[in-house]
Short mmCIF file of C-alpha atoms in Angstrom, two decimals:
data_model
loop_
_atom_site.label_atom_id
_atom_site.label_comp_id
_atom_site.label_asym_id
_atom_site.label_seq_id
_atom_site.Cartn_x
_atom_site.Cartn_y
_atom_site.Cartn_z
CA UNK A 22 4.20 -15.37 15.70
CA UNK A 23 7.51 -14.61 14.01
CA UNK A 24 5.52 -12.27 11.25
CA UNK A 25 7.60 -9.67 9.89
CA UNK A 26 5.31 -7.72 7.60
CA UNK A 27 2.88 -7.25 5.39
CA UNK A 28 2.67 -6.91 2.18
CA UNK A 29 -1.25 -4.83 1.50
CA UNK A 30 -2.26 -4.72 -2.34
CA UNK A 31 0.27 -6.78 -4.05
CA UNK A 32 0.74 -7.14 -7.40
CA UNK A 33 -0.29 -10.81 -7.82
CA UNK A 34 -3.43 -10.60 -5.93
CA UNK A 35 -6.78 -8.11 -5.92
CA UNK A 36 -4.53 -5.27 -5.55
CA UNK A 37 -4.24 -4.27 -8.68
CA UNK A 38 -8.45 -4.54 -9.50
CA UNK A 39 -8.13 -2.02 -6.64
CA UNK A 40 -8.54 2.08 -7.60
CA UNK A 41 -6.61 4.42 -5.63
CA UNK A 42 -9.33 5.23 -3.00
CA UNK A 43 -10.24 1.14 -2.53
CA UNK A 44 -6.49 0.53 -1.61
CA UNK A 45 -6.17 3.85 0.40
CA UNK A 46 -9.41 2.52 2.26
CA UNK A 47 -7.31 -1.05 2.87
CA UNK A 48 -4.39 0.19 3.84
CA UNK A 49 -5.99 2.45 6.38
CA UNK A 50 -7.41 -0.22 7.91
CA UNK A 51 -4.11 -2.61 8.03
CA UNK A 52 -2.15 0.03 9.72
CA UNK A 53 -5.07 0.67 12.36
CA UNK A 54 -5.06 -2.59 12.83
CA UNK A 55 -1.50 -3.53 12.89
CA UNK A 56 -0.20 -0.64 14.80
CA UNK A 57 3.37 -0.51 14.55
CA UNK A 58 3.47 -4.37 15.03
CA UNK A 59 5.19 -5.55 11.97
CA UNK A 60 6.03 -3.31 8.98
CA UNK A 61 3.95 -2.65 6.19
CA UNK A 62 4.64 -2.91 2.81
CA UNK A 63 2.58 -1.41 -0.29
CA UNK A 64 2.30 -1.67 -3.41
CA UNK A 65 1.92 1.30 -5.93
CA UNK A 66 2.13 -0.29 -9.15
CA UNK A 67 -0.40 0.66 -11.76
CA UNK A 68 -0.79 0.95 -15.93
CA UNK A 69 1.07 3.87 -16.03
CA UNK A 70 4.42 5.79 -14.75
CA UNK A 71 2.26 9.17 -14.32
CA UNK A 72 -0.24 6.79 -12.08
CA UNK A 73 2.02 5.45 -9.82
CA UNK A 74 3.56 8.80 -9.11
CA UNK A 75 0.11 9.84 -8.66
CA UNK A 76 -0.30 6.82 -6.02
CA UNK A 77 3.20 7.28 -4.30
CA UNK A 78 2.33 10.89 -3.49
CA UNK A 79 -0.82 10.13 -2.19
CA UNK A 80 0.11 7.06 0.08
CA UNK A 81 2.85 9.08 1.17
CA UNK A 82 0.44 11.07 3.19
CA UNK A 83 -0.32 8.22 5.25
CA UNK A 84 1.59 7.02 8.26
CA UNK A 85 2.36 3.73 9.54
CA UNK A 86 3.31 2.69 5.82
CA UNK A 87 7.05 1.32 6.09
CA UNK A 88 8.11 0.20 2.33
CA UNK A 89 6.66 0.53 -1.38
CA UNK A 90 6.86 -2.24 -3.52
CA UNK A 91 6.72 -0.99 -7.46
CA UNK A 92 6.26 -2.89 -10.19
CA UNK A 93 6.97 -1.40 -12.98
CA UNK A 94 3.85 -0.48 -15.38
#
């Protein structure tokens, strides 16, 4: 398997019908599962600047997250 990464909530997909706890809960789960594998990429778009500071500070809490992908609001 030549799989370099993942990208969890993207900006395309369910990600953003997500709330910050829903994706939190995902992206748990991905690293656990992945663990240290491939890298993990995350997205931490939202409607608003303010929110996706919000969600940047929070997911940086987590470990095993590699990248942030941000689309702006």
């Amino acid at each position: 398997n030549k799989t370099c990464g993942l990208a969890v909530a993207g900006s395309t997909g369910e990600g953003n019908l997500l709330n910050i706890d829903e994706k939190i809960s995902v992206i748990l789960h991905v690293v656990k599962i992945v663990n240290n594998r491939v890298k993990i990429i995350v997205n931490v778009g939202d409607i608003a600047t303010h929110m996706v500071i919000d969600n940047i500070n929070k997911l940086n809490l987590i470990d095993g997250i590699d990248y942030i992908m941000a689309v702006t609001p």
